[in-house]
């Protein structure tokens, strides 16, 4: 048992709560207070504004596409790493982690250098008429880059721990590759997968830096919610800025609640 | 042709190398239809690798596997029709016992898949066979080790395999359950006549239930034979020491006669070509002990477990003691106690 004096324990616990209150609680309260400073009507008006709705739509579409693609790639990468032995495995793991250590701004810039008008692939793309930078594809690419590790990172240790015996058993019982994946592998990783998707989604919706570089901030077209919050704020439109921000804060609450639920589920499965 | 028809599985010159570690070196083995065969050996002997190659979970670098006379190297595990029971059961944890057992039938394509009612009927037959009918709605996490193993067996049997392969099937179970399941496996083999191969490192287990034992070591087969045959006539020192205990006694040769300063070896017969061998291997129960003030040995340790008494006799200071086993009731009659001087004579031994 813990043998620290009671005073020490209480002080530490109180301090921890205090820090959390100042760093997280206060800002959150501020967001909602500012958003509602001029009353509910103003708040709702700010949210149903055409440009706000467009930003919300873009954020949802971006998150949907990038989470879906990362889900597939994440499962594939985790499968390869956990179930096969090959040279360069640890290099692949490092590579998957790279987005965590690279500044999102750099990630954005890389895509501009690749797909921008002056970029390597710029002239080719222009010929085909496909626009990547200052358009949805660029925003999705930047978001995917930043959020790639979440699903894979969650699955690799889980799949490594589970090994390949279940799959071998399924195959020896006559299951095809697809049946094995669908009926054995996927159910085994459900909770880890949902957890990864949840974190991936939260980050995808909240990403600012990388998206900011590639988006071009065209109102009603390439503004995601975080970008739109900044624009509104810079224009001293505080109520609208905090109203949109409150949606992102609300997303954080939902994520947190879902996270706790998943952790509980995982512990009990 | 007649002989071929009896063979269920043939492994021919199987070689397997894992990144420089040679797991199997040109191993050949024929398994008769309907027999219960044990692959016995220490860890790293290649027994599990051989089992996995037969199942199609691993591929040999060289050699061929034939099931019922046909090469199956081009047939993957899915189509081989082999029932495999894993060491740690590998039950599907999100499925009930019922769904686990039904899995092999439910993944069949539409043409060969039995109806739902037929699957349920088959599952219940199997549950009855492995005696766990009442657990049908449980999940693997709610079962004991022995119960899980029974589910794993039923699941493998559901696909009506040509051959049943078991990897250390009873290794993780406690002694009582292990004994019960061993007998059960033996009976299953006798009743269904299904060719079964199991891997084990427990010589007692292999001796108790197998029709034939394949002793393996370092990727090679050391000996194949019936349990009693192997025990009585081990082909080499490894087999002799691995199947039951054996005392390794260093020999001195004078005029074509072998001797040991402290143990009487006169009763041991040997072929002339074995003249000059360095050691004789004598099983603990093949040594006779007599209390003798002039004897060269001293009793150092005694233990009686049920009907068997184990005695450690020191014959030379600093050397490994000689292990002797005798019926417990003889111990007292012989007046043996720790510290008593004794005369040793070997009744039987193996020379290589």
Coordinates of C-alpha atoms in Angstrom, one line a residue:
Chain A
X1 CA 0.0 0.0 0.0
X2 CA 0.8 3.7 -0.4
X3 CA 2.8 4.9 2.6
X4 CA 3.2 8.6 1.6
X5 CA 1.8 10.9 4.3
X6 CA -1.8 12.0 3.9
X7 CA -0.8 15.6 3.4
X8 CA 1.5 14.7 0.4
X9 CA -1.2 12.6 -1.2
X10 CA -3.9 15.3 -0.9
X11 CA -1.5 18.0 -2.1
X12 CA -0.5 16.0 -5.2
X13 CA -4.1 15.1 -6.1
X14 CA -5.3 18.7 -5.6
X15 CA -2.4 20.0 -7.7
X16 CA -3.2 17.6 -10.5
X17 CA -6.9 18.7 -10.5
X18 CA -5.8 22.4 -10.4
X19 CA -3.5 22.1 -13.4
X20 CA -6.2 20.2 -15.3
X21 CA -8.8 22.9 -14.4
X22 CA -6.5 25.7 -15.6
X23 CA -5.2 24.0 -18.7
X24 CA -8.3 22.3 -19.9
X25 CA -11.4 23.2 -17.8
X26 CA -11.1 26.9 -18.0
X27 CA -10.5 27.1 -21.8
X28 CA -13.5 24.8 -22.4
X29 CA -15.7 26.9 -20.2
X30 CA -14.5 30.0 -22.0
X31 CA -15.3 28.5 -25.4
X32 CA -18.9 27.9 -24.5
X33 CA -19.2 31.2 -22.5
X34 CA -17.9 33.2 -25.5
X35 CA -20.1 31.3 -27.9
X36 CA -23.2 32.0 -25.9
X37 CA -22.2 35.5 -24.8
X38 CA -24.8 37.1 -27.1
X39 CA -27.4 34.6 -26.4
X40 CA -28.8 31.4 -28.0
X41 CA -30.2 33.2 -31.1
X42 CA -26.8 34.6 -32.1
X43 CA -25.2 31.3 -31.4
X44 CA -27.6 29.3 -33.6
X45 CA -27.5 32.0 -36.3
X46 CA -23.7 31.7 -36.4
X47 CA -24.0 27.9 -36.8
X48 CA -26.5 27.9 -39.6
X49 CA -24.6 30.5 -41.6
X50 CA -24.0 29.2 -45.1
X51 CA -20.2 29.5 -44.8
X52 CA -20.2 27.7 -41.4
X53 CA -22.3 24.9 -42.8
X54 CA -19.9 24.6 -45.7
X55 CA -17.0 24.3 -43.4
X56 CA -18.8 21.7 -41.3
X57 CA -19.6 19.7 -44.5
X58 CA -16.0 19.8 -45.7
X59 CA -14.7 18.7 -42.3
X60 CA -17.1 15.8 -42.2
X61 CA -16.3 14.7 -45.8
X62 CA -12.5 15.0 -45.2
X63 CA -12.7 13.0 -42.0
X64 CA -15.0 10.4 -43.6
X65 CA -12.6 9.8 -46.5
X66 CA -9.3 9.9 -44.6
X67 CA -10.6 7.8 -41.8
X68 CA -12.0 5.2 -44.2
X69 CA -8.7 5.0 -46.2
X70 CA -6.6 5.0 -43.0
X71 CA -8.8 2.2 -41.7
X72 CA -8.0 0.0 -44.7
X73 CA -4.3 0.9 -44.9
X74 CA -3.9 0.6 -41.1
X75 CA -5.3 -2.9 -41.1
X76 CA -3.1 -3.9 -44.0
X77 CA 0.0 -2.4 -42.4
X78 CA -0.7 -4.0 -39.0
X79 CA -1.5 -7.3 -40.6
X80 CA 1.8 -7.3 -42.6
X81 CA 3.8 -6.3 -39.5
X82 CA 2.1 -8.6 -37.0
X83 CA 1.6 -11.7 -39.0
X84 CA 4.6 -11.9 -41.4
X85 CA 8.3 -11.9 -41.0
X86 CA 10.3 -9.9 -43.5
X87 CA 13.3 -7.7 -43.8
X88 CA 12.8 -4.0 -43.2
X89 CA 10.0 -4.6 -40.7
X90 CA 11.3 -2.3 -38.0
X91 CA 11.9 0.3 -40.7
X92 CA 8.3 0.1 -41.7
X93 CA 7.2 0.5 -38.1
X94 CA 9.4 3.7 -37.9
X95 CA 7.9 4.9 -41.1
X96 CA 4.4 4.5 -39.8
X97 CA 5.3 6.5 -36.7
X98 CA 6.9 9.3 -38.8
X99 CA 3.8 11.5 -38.9
X100 CA 3.8 11.8 -35.1
X101 CA 7.3 13.3 -35.2
X102 CA 7.0 15.5 -38.3
X103 CA 5.5 18.9 -37.9
X104 CA 2.1 19.0 -39.7
X105 CA 3.1 22.2 -41.5
X106 CA 6.0 20.3 -43.1
X107 CA 3.5 17.6 -44.1
X108 CA 1.4 20.2 -45.8
X109 CA 4.4 21.8 -47.5
X110 CA 5.5 18.4 -48.9
X111 CA 2.2 18.0 -50.6
X112 CA 2.4 21.5 -52.0
X113 CA 5.9 20.7 -53.4
X114 CA 4.6 17.5 -54.9
X115 CA 1.3 18.6 -56.3
X116 CA 1.4 22.4 -56.4
X117 CA 1.6 24.3 -59.7
X118 CA 5.3 24.6 -59.4
X119 CA 5.6 21.1 -57.9
X120 CA 7.1 17.9 -59.3
X121 CA 3.7 16.5 -60.4
X122 CA 2.1 19.9 -60.9
X123 CA 2.5 20.2 -64.7
X124 CA 1.2 16.7 -65.3
X125 CA -1.8 17.2 -63.0
X126 CA -2.6 20.5 -64.8
X127 CA -2.7 18.6 -68.1
X128 CA -5.3 16.2 -66.7
X129 CA -7.3 19.0 -65.0
X130 CA -7.2 17.4 -61.6
X131 CA -6.7 19.9 -58.8
X132 CA -5.0 18.6 -55.6
X133 CA -3.7 21.7 -53.9
X134 CA -6.3 24.3 -52.8
X135 CA -8.9 21.5 -53.2
X136 CA -10.4 18.6 -51.5
X137 CA -7.8 16.0 -52.6
X138 CA -5.0 18.0 -51.0
X139 CA -6.9 18.5 -47.8
X140 CA -7.7 14.7 -47.6
X141 CA -4.0 13.8 -48.4
X142 CA -2.7 16.2 -45.7
X143 CA -5.2 14.8 -43.2
X144 CA -4.4 11.2 -44.1
X145 CA -0.7 11.9 -43.6
X146 CA -1.2 13.3 -40.2
X147 CA -3.6 10.7 -39.0
X148 CA -2.1 7.6 -40.5
X149 CA -0.4 6.2 -37.4
X150 CA -3.6 6.0 -35.2
X151 CA -5.2 2.9 -36.6
X152 CA -2.0 1.0 -37.4
X153 CA -0.5 1.9 -34.0
X154 CA -3.5 0.6 -32.1
X155 CA -3.6 -2.6 -34.1
X156 CA 0.0 -3.7 -34.3
X157 CA 0.6 -4.6 -30.7
X158 CA -2.9 -6.2 -30.4
X159 CA -2.4 -8.4 -33.5
X160 CA 1.2 -9.3 -32.5
X161 CA -0.1 -10.4 -29.1
X162 CA -2.8 -12.5 -30.7
X163 CA -0.4 -14.3 -33.1
X164 CA -1.5 -16.3 -36.0
X165 CA -3.0 -19.4 -34.4
X166 CA -6.6 -18.4 -34.7
X167 CA -6.1 -17.7 -38.4
X168 CA -4.3 -21.0 -38.9
X169 CA -7.2 -22.8 -37.1
X170 CA -9.7 -21.1 -39.4
X171 CA -7.8 -22.1 -42.5
X172 CA -7.3 -25.7 -41.4
X173 CA -11.1 -25.8 -40.8
X174 CA -11.6 -24.9 -44.5
X175 CA -12.2 -21.1 -44.3
X176 CA -11.1 -18.9 -47.2
X177 CA -8.8 -15.9 -46.7
X178 CA -11.8 -13.6 -46.8
X179 CA -13.8 -15.7 -44.4
X180 CA -10.9 -15.9 -42.1
X181 CA -10.4 -12.2 -42.0
X182 CA -14.1 -11.4 -41.7
X183 CA -15.1 -14.0 -39.2
X184 CA -12.0 -14.5 -37.1
X185 CA -9.4 -11.7 -37.5
X186 CA -11.8 -8.7 -37.5
X187 CA -13.9 -9.7 -34.5
X188 CA -10.6 -10.3 -32.6
X189 CA -9.5 -6.7 -33.2
X190 CA -12.9 -4.9 -33.1
X191 CA -12.4 -2.9 -30.0
X192 CA -8.8 -1.9 -30.8
X193 CA -9.9 -0.9 -34.3
X194 CA -12.8 1.2 -33.1
X195 CA -10.5 2.9 -30.6
X196 CA -8.0 3.7 -33.4
X197 CA -10.7 5.0 -35.6
X198 CA -12.1 7.2 -32.9
X199 CA -8.7 8.8 -32.2
X200 CA -8.0 9.0 -36.0
X201 CA -11.4 10.8 -36.5
X202 CA -10.9 13.3 -33.7
X203 CA -7.5 14.2 -35.1
X204 CA -8.8 14.3 -38.7
X205 CA -11.6 16.8 -37.7
X206 CA -9.3 18.9 -35.6
X207 CA -6.2 19.1 -37.9
X208 CA -5.1 22.6 -38.5
X209 CA -1.5 22.9 -39.6
X210 CA -1.1 20.5 -42.5
X211 CA -4.6 21.4 -43.9
X212 CA -3.9 25.1 -43.5
X213 CA -0.9 24.9 -45.9
X214 CA -2.7 23.0 -48.6
X215 CA -6.2 24.4 -48.4
X216 CA -5.8 28.0 -49.5
X217 CA -8.6 29.1 -47.1
X218 CA -11.2 29.7 -49.8
X219 CA -14.4 30.5 -48.0
X220 CA -17.3 28.2 -48.7
X221 CA -15.0 25.9 -50.6
X222 CA -11.8 24.8 -48.9
X223 CA -12.3 26.0 -45.3
X224 CA -12.5 23.3 -42.7
X225 CA -13.9 24.0 -39.3
X226 CA -10.5 24.7 -37.6
X227 CA -9.5 27.0 -40.4
X228 CA -12.8 28.8 -40.4
X229 CA -12.5 29.3 -36.6
X230 CA -9.2 31.1 -37.2
X231 CA -10.6 33.3 -40.0
X232 CA -13.6 34.3 -37.9
X233 CA -11.4 35.1 -34.9
X234 CA -9.0 37.2 -37.0
X235 CA -12.0 39.2 -38.2
X236 CA -13.1 39.9 -34.6
X237 CA -16.2 37.8 -35.1
X238 CA -15.8 36.3 -31.7
X239 CA -19.3 34.9 -31.3
X240 CA -19.2 33.0 -34.6
X241 CA -15.6 31.9 -34.0
X242 CA -16.4 30.4 -30.6
X243 CA -19.7 28.9 -31.8
X244 CA -17.8 26.9 -34.4
X245 CA -15.1 26.1 -31.8
X246 CA -17.8 24.9 -29.5
X247 CA -18.7 22.3 -32.0
X248 CA -15.1 21.0 -32.1
X249 CA -15.0 21.1 -28.3
X250 CA -18.2 19.1 -28.3
X251 CA -16.6 16.6 -30.6
X252 CA -13.8 16.2 -28.0
X253 CA -16.4 15.4 -25.3
X254 CA -18.0 12.8 -27.5
X255 CA -14.7 11.3 -28.3
X256 CA -13.7 11.2 -24.7
X257 CA -17.0 9.5 -23.7
X258 CA -16.7 7.0 -26.5
X259 CA -13.1 6.3 -25.6
X260 CA -14.1 5.5 -22.0
X261 CA -16.8 3.3 -23.2
X262 CA -14.5 1.4 -25.5
X263 CA -11.8 1.0 -22.9
X264 CA -14.5 -0.4 -20.6
X265 CA -15.7 -2.7 -23.3
X266 CA -12.2 -3.9 -24.1
X267 CA -11.5 -4.6 -20.5
X268 CA -14.6 -6.7 -20.3
X269 CA -14.3 -8.7 -23.5
Chain B
X1 CA 0.1 -51.8 -53.9
X2 CA -1.3 -53.7 -51.0
X3 CA 1.2 -52.1 -48.6
X4 CA 0.6 -48.6 -50.1
X5 CA -3.1 -48.9 -49.4
X6 CA -2.3 -49.2 -45.7
X7 CA -0.4 -46.0 -45.6
X8 CA -2.3 -43.0 -44.6
X9 CA 0.5 -40.4 -44.6
X10 CA 3.9 -40.5 -46.1
X11 CA 6.6 -37.9 -45.4
X12 CA 9.5 -38.4 -47.8
X13 CA 12.9 -36.8 -47.2
X14 CA 11.4 -33.6 -45.6
X15 CA 13.9 -30.9 -45.0
X16 CA 13.0 -27.5 -43.5
X17 CA 15.3 -24.6 -42.6
X18 CA 14.2 -21.5 -40.6
X19 CA 16.7 -18.8 -41.4
X20 CA 19.7 -21.0 -40.8
X21 CA 18.2 -23.1 -38.1
X22 CA 17.7 -26.6 -39.6
X23 CA 14.4 -27.8 -38.1
X24 CA 14.2 -31.0 -40.1
X25 CA 17.0 -32.9 -41.9
X26 CA 15.7 -35.3 -44.5
X27 CA 13.0 -36.9 -42.4
X28 CA 11.0 -39.8 -43.8
X29 CA 8.0 -41.4 -42.1
X30 CA 5.1 -43.6 -43.0
X31 CA 2.0 -43.4 -40.9
X32 CA -0.4 -46.4 -41.1
X33 CA -4.1 -45.9 -41.6
X34 CA -5.9 -45.8 -38.3
X35 CA -2.9 -45.7 -36.0
X36 CA -2.3 -43.4 -33.1
X37 CA 1.3 -42.1 -33.6
X38 CA 3.3 -40.0 -31.2
X39 CA 6.1 -37.7 -32.3
X40 CA 8.2 -37.6 -29.2
X41 CA 11.3 -35.4 -28.6
X42 CA 12.7 -32.5 -26.7
X43 CA 11.9 -28.9 -27.7
X44 CA 13.7 -28.0 -30.9
X45 CA 13.7 -31.5 -32.2
X46 CA 11.5 -30.6 -35.1
X47 CA 8.4 -32.6 -34.1
X48 CA 6.0 -29.6 -34.2
X49 CA 7.4 -28.5 -37.5
X50 CA 6.8 -31.9 -39.0
X51 CA 3.3 -31.9 -37.8
X52 CA 2.7 -28.4 -39.2
X53 CA 4.1 -29.5 -42.6
X54 CA 1.7 -32.4 -42.7
X55 CA -1.1 -30.0 -41.9
X56 CA -0.1 -27.6 -44.6
X57 CA 0.6 -24.7 -42.2
X58 CA 4.3 -24.9 -43.1
X59 CA 6.1 -25.8 -46.3
X60 CA 9.1 -28.0 -46.6
X61 CA 12.2 -26.8 -48.4
X62 CA 12.6 -30.2 -49.9
X63 CA 10.8 -33.5 -49.9
X64 CA 7.2 -34.6 -50.4
X65 CA 4.1 -35.2 -48.3
X66 CA 1.6 -37.8 -49.5
X67 CA -1.8 -38.3 -48.0
X68 CA -3.5 -41.5 -49.1
X69 CA -0.8 -41.9 -51.7
X70 CA -1.3 -38.5 -53.3
X71 CA 1.2 -35.6 -53.0
X72 CA -0.4 -32.7 -51.2
X73 CA 2.4 -30.1 -51.5
X74 CA 0.2 -28.2 -54.0
X75 CA -2.8 -28.4 -51.7
X76 CA -3.1 -25.7 -49.1
X77 CA -4.2 -26.3 -45.5
X78 CA -7.7 -25.2 -46.4
X79 CA -8.2 -28.1 -48.8
X80 CA -6.1 -30.8 -47.1
X81 CA -8.9 -32.1 -44.9
X82 CA -6.7 -32.3 -41.9
X83 CA -8.0 -31.7 -38.4
X84 CA -5.5 -29.7 -36.3
X85 CA -5.6 -29.2 -32.6
X86 CA -3.4 -26.4 -31.4
X87 CA -1.3 -26.4 -28.3
X88 CA -3.2 -23.4 -26.9
X89 CA -6.5 -24.5 -28.4
X90 CA -6.8 -21.4 -30.6
X91 CA -10.6 -21.2 -30.0
X92 CA -12.4 -18.3 -31.5
X93 CA -12.9 -16.2 -28.4
X94 CA -15.9 -14.2 -29.7
X95 CA -17.9 -17.3 -30.6
X96 CA -19.8 -19.6 -28.4
X97 CA -18.8 -23.3 -28.0
X98 CA -21.6 -24.1 -30.6
X99 CA -20.3 -21.6 -33.1
X100 CA -16.7 -22.7 -32.6
X101 CA -17.6 -26.3 -33.4
X102 CA -19.9 -25.3 -36.3
X103 CA -17.2 -23.1 -37.9
X104 CA -15.7 -25.7 -40.2
X105 CA -19.2 -26.7 -41.6
X106 CA -20.5 -23.1 -41.8
X107 CA -17.6 -21.8 -43.9
X108 CA -18.2 -24.4 -46.7
X109 CA -19.5 -23.1 -50.0
X110 CA -23.2 -23.3 -50.7
X111 CA -23.1 -26.6 -52.6
X112 CA -21.5 -28.6 -49.8
X113 CA -22.7 -26.7 -46.7
X114 CA -25.1 -28.7 -44.6
X115 CA -28.4 -27.1 -43.6
X116 CA -28.6 -25.2 -40.3
X117 CA -30.5 -28.1 -38.8
X118 CA -27.9 -30.6 -39.9
X119 CA -25.1 -28.5 -38.6
X120 CA -26.8 -28.2 -35.2
X121 CA -27.3 -32.0 -35.2
X122 CA -23.7 -32.6 -36.0
X123 CA -22.5 -30.1 -33.3
X124 CA -24.6 -31.8 -30.7
X125 CA -23.3 -35.2 -31.7
X126 CA -19.7 -33.9 -31.3
X127 CA -20.6 -32.2 -27.9
X128 CA -21.8 -35.6 -26.8
X129 CA -18.7 -37.3 -28.0
X130 CA -16.5 -34.9 -26.0
X131 CA -18.9 -34.9 -23.1
X132 CA -19.6 -31.2 -22.8
X133 CA -23.2 -30.8 -24.0
X134 CA -24.1 -28.5 -21.2
X135 CA -21.5 -25.9 -22.2
X136 CA -22.9 -25.3 -25.6
X137 CA -23.8 -21.6 -25.0
X138 CA -20.6 -20.7 -23.2
X139 CA -17.7 -18.6 -24.5
X140 CA -14.2 -20.0 -24.4
X141 CA -13.2 -17.5 -21.6
X142 CA -15.8 -19.2 -19.4
X143 CA -14.3 -22.7 -19.8
X144 CA -11.5 -24.5 -18.0
X145 CA -8.4 -25.7 -19.8
X146 CA -9.7 -29.3 -20.2
X147 CA -13.1 -28.1 -21.5
X148 CA -11.4 -25.8 -24.0
X149 CA -9.3 -28.7 -25.2
X150 CA -12.5 -30.8 -25.7
X151 CA -14.0 -27.9 -27.7
X152 CA -10.9 -27.7 -29.8
X153 CA -11.1 -31.5 -30.5
X154 CA -14.8 -31.4 -31.4
X155 CA -14.1 -28.4 -33.7
X156 CA -11.4 -30.3 -35.5
X157 CA -13.5 -33.4 -35.8
X158 CA -16.5 -31.5 -37.2
X159 CA -14.9 -31.4 -40.6
X160 CA -14.6 -35.2 -40.7
X161 CA -10.8 -35.0 -41.3
X162 CA -8.8 -37.8 -42.9
X163 CA -6.3 -37.4 -40.2
X164 CA -6.2 -35.7 -36.8
X165 CA -3.1 -33.8 -35.8
X166 CA -2.5 -32.7 -32.2
X167 CA 0.2 -30.3 -31.1
X168 CA 1.1 -30.9 -27.5
X169 CA -2.6 -31.5 -26.8
X170 CA -2.4 -32.0 -23.1
X171 CA 0.7 -30.0 -22.2
X172 CA -1.1 -27.1 -20.5
X173 CA -3.5 -29.3 -18.4
X174 CA -3.2 -30.4 -14.9
X175 CA -2.3 -34.0 -14.2
X176 CA -5.7 -35.5 -13.6
X177 CA -7.4 -33.9 -16.6
X178 CA -4.4 -34.8 -18.7
X179 CA -4.8 -38.4 -17.8
X180 CA -8.5 -38.4 -18.5
X181 CA -8.1 -36.8 -21.9
X182 CA -5.3 -39.1 -22.9
X183 CA -7.6 -42.1 -22.3
X184 CA -10.3 -40.4 -24.2
X185 CA -8.1 -39.8 -27.2
X186 CA -7.0 -43.4 -27.1
X187 CA -10.6 -44.5 -27.1
X188 CA -11.6 -42.1 -29.9
X189 CA -8.8 -43.6 -32.0
X190 CA -9.9 -47.1 -31.3
X191 CA -13.6 -46.4 -31.9
X192 CA -13.4 -44.2 -35.0
X193 CA -10.2 -45.7 -36.5
X194 CA -9.1 -42.1 -37.5
X195 CA -5.4 -41.8 -38.1
X196 CA -4.1 -39.5 -35.4
X197 CA -0.6 -38.0 -34.8
X198 CA 0.2 -36.1 -31.7
X199 CA 3.3 -34.2 -30.7
X200 CA 4.6 -34.5 -27.1
X201 CA 7.7 -34.1 -25.1
X202 CA 6.3 -36.3 -22.4
X203 CA 7.6 -39.8 -22.8
X204 CA 5.1 -41.2 -20.3
X205 CA 2.2 -39.8 -22.4
X206 CA 3.6 -41.3 -25.6
X207 CA 4.2 -44.7 -24.0
X208 CA 0.8 -44.8 -22.5
X209 CA -1.4 -44.1 -25.5
X210 CA 0.5 -44.4 -28.8
X211 CA 0.5 -47.4 -31.0
X212 CA 3.9 -46.3 -32.3
X213 CA 6.4 -43.7 -31.2
X214 CA 8.7 -41.7 -33.4
X215 CA 11.5 -40.4 -31.3
X216 CA 13.0 -37.2 -32.7
X217 CA 16.1 -35.1 -31.8
X218 CA 17.7 -32.2 -33.6
X219 CA 15.6 -32.5 -36.7
X220 CA 16.2 -36.2 -37.2
X221 CA 14.2 -39.3 -36.4
X222 CA 16.2 -41.4 -33.9
X223 CA 13.9 -44.4 -33.7
X224 CA 10.4 -45.6 -34.7
X225 CA 8.7 -48.4 -33.0
X226 CA 6.1 -49.7 -30.6
X227 CA 6.4 -48.2 -27.1
X228 CA 7.6 -51.4 -25.4
X229 CA 10.0 -52.1 -28.3
X230 CA 11.6 -48.7 -28.0
X231 CA 11.8 -48.9 -24.3
X232 CA 13.3 -52.4 -24.3
X233 CA 15.6 -51.9 -27.2
X234 CA 16.5 -48.2 -27.6
X235 CA 18.5 -47.7 -30.8
X236 CA 21.0 -45.3 -29.4
X237 CA 22.0 -43.5 -26.2
X238 CA 19.8 -40.6 -26.9
X239 CA 16.6 -42.7 -27.1
X240 CA 17.8 -44.7 -24.1
X241 CA 18.1 -41.6 -21.9
X242 CA 15.1 -39.8 -23.3
X243 CA 12.7 -42.7 -22.7
X244 CA 12.9 -43.2 -19.0
X245 CA 15.9 -42.8 -17.0
X246 CA 19.2 -44.5 -17.6
X247 CA 22.5 -44.6 -15.6
X248 CA 25.5 -44.0 -17.9
X249 CA 28.2 -46.2 -16.5
X250 CA 31.8 -45.8 -17.7
X251 CA 33.5 -49.1 -18.7
X252 CA 37.0 -50.5 -18.3
X253 CA 38.0 -53.4 -20.6
X254 CA 40.4 -56.1 -19.7
X255 CA 40.8 -59.2 -21.9
X256 CA 37.6 -58.7 -23.7
X257 CA 35.6 -58.4 -20.5
X258 CA 34.0 -55.2 -19.3
X259 CA 33.9 -54.1 -15.8
X260 CA 33.3 -51.2 -13.4
X261 CA 35.1 -50.8 -10.1
X262 CA 31.9 -50.6 -8.0
X263 CA 29.2 -52.3 -10.1
X264 CA 28.9 -56.0 -11.0
X265 CA 28.2 -56.1 -14.8
X266 CA 28.6 -59.8 -15.4
X267 CA 24.9 -60.3 -16.2
X268 CA 25.0 -58.0 -19.2
X269 CA 25.4 -59.7 -22.6
X270 CA 26.7 -57.9 -25.6
X271 CA 27.6 -58.5 -29.2
X272 CA 31.4 -59.0 -29.9
X273 CA 31.5 -55.9 -32.2
X274 CA 30.7 -53.7 -29.2
X275 CA 34.0 -54.6 -27.5
X276 CA 35.7 -51.5 -26.3
X277 CA 32.5 -49.3 -25.9
X278 CA 33.0 -46.5 -23.4
X279 CA 29.7 -46.7 -21.6
X280 CA 26.8 -49.0 -20.7
X281 CA 23.4 -47.6 -20.1
X282 CA 21.4 -49.3 -17.3
X283 CA 17.9 -48.4 -16.3
X284 CA 17.3 -47.7 -12.6
X285 CA 15.0 -50.8 -12.2
X286 CA 17.6 -53.0 -13.8
X287 CA 20.0 -52.6 -10.9
X288 CA 20.0 -54.9 -7.9
X289 CA 21.0 -53.6 -4.4
X290 CA 22.2 -55.8 -1.6
X291 CA 23.3 -54.5 1.8
X292 CA 26.9 -55.5 2.1
X293 CA 29.6 -54.2 4.5
X294 CA 32.2 -54.7 1.8
X295 CA 30.1 -53.1 -1.0
X296 CA 31.5 -50.2 -2.9
X297 CA 28.4 -48.1 -2.8
X298 CA 26.8 -46.0 -0.1
X299 CA 23.1 -45.1 0.0
X300 CA 22.8 -41.3 -0.1
X301 CA 19.2 -40.6 -0.7
X302 CA 15.9 -42.5 -0.4
X303 CA 12.4 -41.6 -1.5
X304 CA 9.3 -43.7 -1.6
X305 CA 6.4 -42.6 -3.8
X306 CA 3.6 -45.1 -3.5
X307 CA 4.8 -48.5 -4.6
X308 CA 8.1 -47.4 -6.0
X309 CA 11.3 -46.6 -4.0
X310 CA 14.0 -44.5 -5.5
X311 CA 17.5 -44.8 -4.1
X312 CA 20.6 -42.8 -5.0
X313 CA 23.8 -44.7 -4.5
X314 CA 27.2 -43.0 -4.4
X315 CA 29.8 -45.2 -5.9
X316 CA 32.7 -42.8 -6.2
X317 CA 33.1 -39.6 -4.4
X318 CA 32.3 -36.6 -6.5
X319 CA 30.7 -38.6 -9.3
X320 CA 27.0 -38.6 -10.3
X321 CA 25.2 -41.0 -8.0
X322 CA 23.7 -44.2 -9.5
X323 CA 19.9 -44.1 -9.6
X324 CA 18.1 -47.3 -8.5
X325 CA 14.4 -48.1 -8.5
X326 CA 12.8 -51.1 -6.7
X327 CA 9.4 -52.0 -5.2
X328 CA 8.9 -50.1 -2.0
X329 CA 8.3 -53.3 0.0
X330 CA 11.7 -54.6 -0.9
X331 CA 13.4 -51.6 0.6
X332 CA 12.7 -52.5 4.2
X333 CA 13.3 -56.2 3.7
X334 CA 16.7 -55.3 2.3
X335 CA 17.4 -53.2 5.3
X336 CA 18.4 -50.2 3.2
X337 CA 18.8 -46.8 4.9
X338 CA 20.8 -43.6 4.2
X339 CA 24.4 -44.3 4.9
X340 CA 24.3 -48.1 4.5
X341 CA 27.0 -49.7 2.4
X342 CA 25.6 -51.7 -0.6
X343 CA 26.8 -54.0 -3.4
X344 CA 25.4 -53.1 -6.9
X345 CA 24.8 -55.5 -9.7
X346 CA 23.4 -54.6 -13.1
X347 CA 20.8 -57.1 -14.5
X348 CA 20.5 -55.7 -17.9
X349 CA 22.1 -52.9 -19.9
X350 CA 22.5 -51.3 -23.3
X351 CA 25.8 -50.8 -25.0
X352 CA 26.4 -48.8 -28.2

